[in-house]
XYZ file of C-alpha atoms in Angstrom:
238
model
C -41.623 -0.229 -11.365
C -40.287 -2.692 -8.773
C -37.898 -4.148 -11.348
C -36.632 -0.664 -12.229
C -36.033 0.195 -8.562
C -34.166 -3.101 -8.045
C -31.949 -2.434 -11.075
C -31.150 1.049 -9.763
C -30.229 -0.380 -6.358
C -27.980 -2.996 -7.930
C -26.285 -0.350 -10.073
C -25.700 1.850 -7.020
C -24.232 -0.992 -4.976
C -22.075 -2.508 -7.702
C -18.346 -2.027 -7.241
C -16.572 0.023 -9.904
C -13.374 -1.917 -10.528
C -10.652 -0.308 -12.614
C -7.506 -1.737 -14.171
C -4.651 0.525 -13.045
C -1.917 -1.447 -14.782
C 0.668 1.038 -16.018
C -0.826 3.751 -13.797
C 0.081 5.381 -10.488
C -1.548 7.578 -7.866
C 0.163 10.951 -7.507
C -0.241 12.834 -4.210
C 1.047 16.321 -5.129
C 0.273 18.319 -2.006
C 0.799 18.107 1.733
C -2.388 18.284 3.791
C -4.943 16.321 5.776
C -7.678 16.032 3.148
C -6.344 14.166 0.106
C -6.362 10.367 0.103
C -7.423 7.246 -1.763
C -9.764 4.756 -0.136
C -9.388 1.136 -1.284
C -12.490 -1.015 -0.925
C -12.831 -4.706 -0.143
C -15.646 -6.956 1.042
C -13.214 -9.007 3.128
C -13.647 -8.417 6.881
C -11.568 -10.889 8.902
C -7.893 -11.640 8.390
C -5.892 -14.513 9.863
C -2.918 -13.542 7.703
C -1.976 -10.611 5.486
C 0.516 -9.741 2.775
C 0.650 -6.189 1.397
C 2.950 -5.082 -1.447
C 3.361 -1.615 -2.961
C 5.823 0.699 -4.673
C 6.276 4.304 -3.584
C 8.328 7.351 -4.560
C 8.764 10.467 -2.399
C 11.216 13.179 -1.368
C 9.684 13.689 2.086
C 12.111 14.304 4.939
C 9.612 13.623 7.690
C 7.331 10.876 8.975
C 4.684 9.646 6.534
C 2.063 6.949 6.182
C 2.296 4.498 3.297
C -0.605 2.070 3.935
C -3.253 2.431 6.648
C -5.886 -0.186 7.526
C -8.262 0.563 10.392
C -11.186 -1.358 11.860
C -13.947 0.020 14.112
C -12.068 -0.934 17.294
C -8.409 -0.487 16.253
C -7.114 2.435 14.179
C -3.703 0.864 13.494
C -4.831 -2.668 12.726
C -2.364 -2.882 9.820
C -0.128 0.119 9.224
C 2.998 0.663 7.119
C 4.640 3.912 8.217
C 8.019 5.529 7.600
C 9.578 7.144 10.677
C 12.055 9.762 9.465
C 13.545 10.584 12.870
C 13.854 6.875 13.668
C 15.309 6.127 10.216
C 13.163 3.103 9.521
C 9.885 1.572 8.454
C 7.536 1.174 11.407
C 4.818 -1.413 10.744
C 1.969 -1.853 13.233
C -0.439 -4.726 13.760
C -3.394 -4.299 16.124
C -1.706 -1.219 17.649
C 1.545 -3.130 18.278
C 4.587 -1.749 16.486
C 8.010 -2.794 15.196
C 10.972 -1.052 13.632
C 12.915 -2.095 10.555
C 15.842 0.307 10.570
C 19.015 1.090 8.613
C 17.246 0.795 5.267
C 18.453 2.571 2.140
C 15.227 4.584 1.899
C 16.598 7.204 -0.475
C 14.452 10.164 -1.612
C 13.332 10.494 -5.230
C 13.655 6.787 -5.875
C 11.116 4.019 -6.237
C 11.014 1.562 -3.342
C 9.243 -1.806 -3.462
C 7.990 -3.006 -0.076
C 6.146 -6.193 0.906
C 4.957 -6.951 4.430
C 3.717 -10.353 5.624
C 2.003 -11.264 8.894
C 0.461 -14.428 10.330
C -2.054 -14.194 13.190
C -1.320 -17.679 14.545
C 2.377 -17.158 15.139
C 2.235 -13.360 15.398
C 5.268 -13.176 13.099
C 5.943 -10.397 10.596
C 8.492 -10.087 7.820
C 9.366 -7.098 5.655
C 10.848 -7.248 2.164
C 12.589 -4.083 0.991
C 13.680 -3.639 -2.642
C 14.009 -7.378 -3.145
C 15.772 -8.079 0.163
C 14.006 -10.211 2.815
C 14.547 -8.767 6.296
C 14.466 -10.408 9.719
C 11.277 -12.168 10.780
C 10.019 -10.642 14.040
C 7.201 -11.224 16.509
C 4.676 -8.369 16.591
C 1.173 -9.537 17.599
C -0.996 -12.668 17.483
C -4.755 -12.757 17.019
C -6.709 -12.029 13.860
C -7.808 -8.670 12.455
C -11.595 -8.504 12.660
C -14.227 -6.012 11.599
C -14.958 -4.108 8.403
C -11.695 -2.483 7.298
C -11.166 1.001 5.943
C -7.990 1.082 3.854
C -6.399 4.448 3.106
C -3.436 5.524 0.971
C -1.981 8.975 1.585
C -2.994 9.454 5.223
C -2.732 7.669 8.559
C -5.994 6.934 10.322
C -5.861 7.992 13.965
C -9.531 7.063 14.146
C -11.688 4.788 12.013
C -11.723 6.466 8.605
C -10.408 9.825 9.732
C -8.532 12.103 12.137
C -5.754 12.675 9.612
C -2.597 14.628 10.472
C -0.885 16.789 7.837
C 2.494 15.968 9.401
C 1.926 12.267 8.572
C 0.492 12.706 5.072
C 2.133 11.190 2.019
C 3.416 13.331 -0.868
C 4.702 11.481 -3.914
C 3.664 8.569 -6.102
C 2.323 5.122 -5.387
C 1.629 2.142 -7.622
C 1.164 -1.642 -7.812
C -0.714 -1.974 -4.515
C -1.772 -5.555 -3.803
C -3.113 -7.293 -0.700
C -3.609 -10.992 0.044
C -5.355 -12.726 2.950
C -2.482 -15.185 3.345
C 1.301 -15.098 3.631
C 2.646 -14.880 0.105
C 5.502 -17.254 -0.689
C 9.045 -15.950 -0.938
C 9.081 -16.929 -4.611
C 5.941 -14.899 -5.365
C 7.260 -11.905 -3.433
C 10.507 -12.024 -5.411
C 8.501 -12.082 -8.638
C 6.626 -8.976 -7.472
C 9.893 -7.254 -6.586
C 11.354 -8.082 -10.003
C 8.169 -6.941 -11.808
C 7.630 -10.397 -13.252
C 4.328 -12.286 -13.492
C 3.037 -13.023 -9.983
C -0.226 -14.056 -8.338
C -2.232 -10.823 -7.926
C -3.798 -9.879 -4.612
C -7.077 -11.576 -3.736
C -8.094 -8.739 -1.391
C -6.707 -5.776 -3.349
C -5.620 -6.201 -6.969
C -4.070 -3.230 -8.803
C -5.398 -4.594 -12.092
C -8.960 -4.744 -10.739
C -9.251 -2.115 -8.015
C -12.342 -0.663 -6.339
C -11.385 2.764 -4.955
C -12.460 6.351 -4.322
C -10.262 9.431 -4.634
C -10.857 12.254 -2.183
C -9.510 15.760 -2.896
C -6.280 16.325 -4.863
C -4.962 12.932 -5.949
C -4.178 12.235 -9.602
C -4.097 9.077 -11.688
C -1.144 9.269 -14.087
C 0.695 6.916 -16.393
C 3.909 5.472 -15.045
C 6.917 7.418 -16.242
C 9.585 5.303 -17.867
C 13.315 5.885 -17.965
C 14.781 6.947 -21.292
C 18.021 5.450 -22.544
C 20.708 7.323 -24.438
C 22.127 5.918 -27.663
C 25.636 6.458 -26.322
C 24.839 4.380 -23.223
C 22.253 1.669 -24.010
C 20.142 0.453 -21.121
C 19.848 -3.110 -19.995
C 16.437 -4.764 -20.369
C 15.848 -4.194 -16.652
C 16.630 -0.477 -16.899
C 14.392 -0.118 -19.929
C 11.326 -0.954 -17.845
C 12.425 1.002 -14.792
C 10.175 3.623 -13.224
C 11.325 7.147 -12.479
């Protein structure tokens, strides 16, 4: 009986990792209830790199990646500010603006964000282009993180605002506990073989879906016989 109980406990606690290669999360509806929670056992971060691809037609503010800890709701946040025309990352409640980006609607955008706690420096990569390195905040992220796609956490694990919710598609989410090299980031941007995230890995992801979020296959562009695609276009997402 004791062995059976132990096996049941181990089964309950075991992480359910899924390979989402070739898949994407679709957030089809505005609201403050639908989201995806990404799970990790990692608790303290002296450095972070987060990469993801997203597709939306929203003409308002929206959250892309939200990491909160018990003491700080915006410990690592990637947010698009529509009125400010830029991506607004936050570290430990300190924010920056990367403006004048070609963040067109109904197009896929690949974004990588790096941060080092020792120097306090952050750098954003947008669609293959490295942007200016800026100081944002020093000091490590500590505490058990809650990582959310689709909503911004205004409190630890909750207090979502419909006006900041994400509507669209998201794929290829990876997170590392170090600053990824420029070469590896470029490989990610070009959809070549790269070192997968050691905190979050899209090909081995532990997650929970809450409310209306779908898992769908990536949609591929089709090429006309009269206008053949290049190899790059043939693997492009739409």
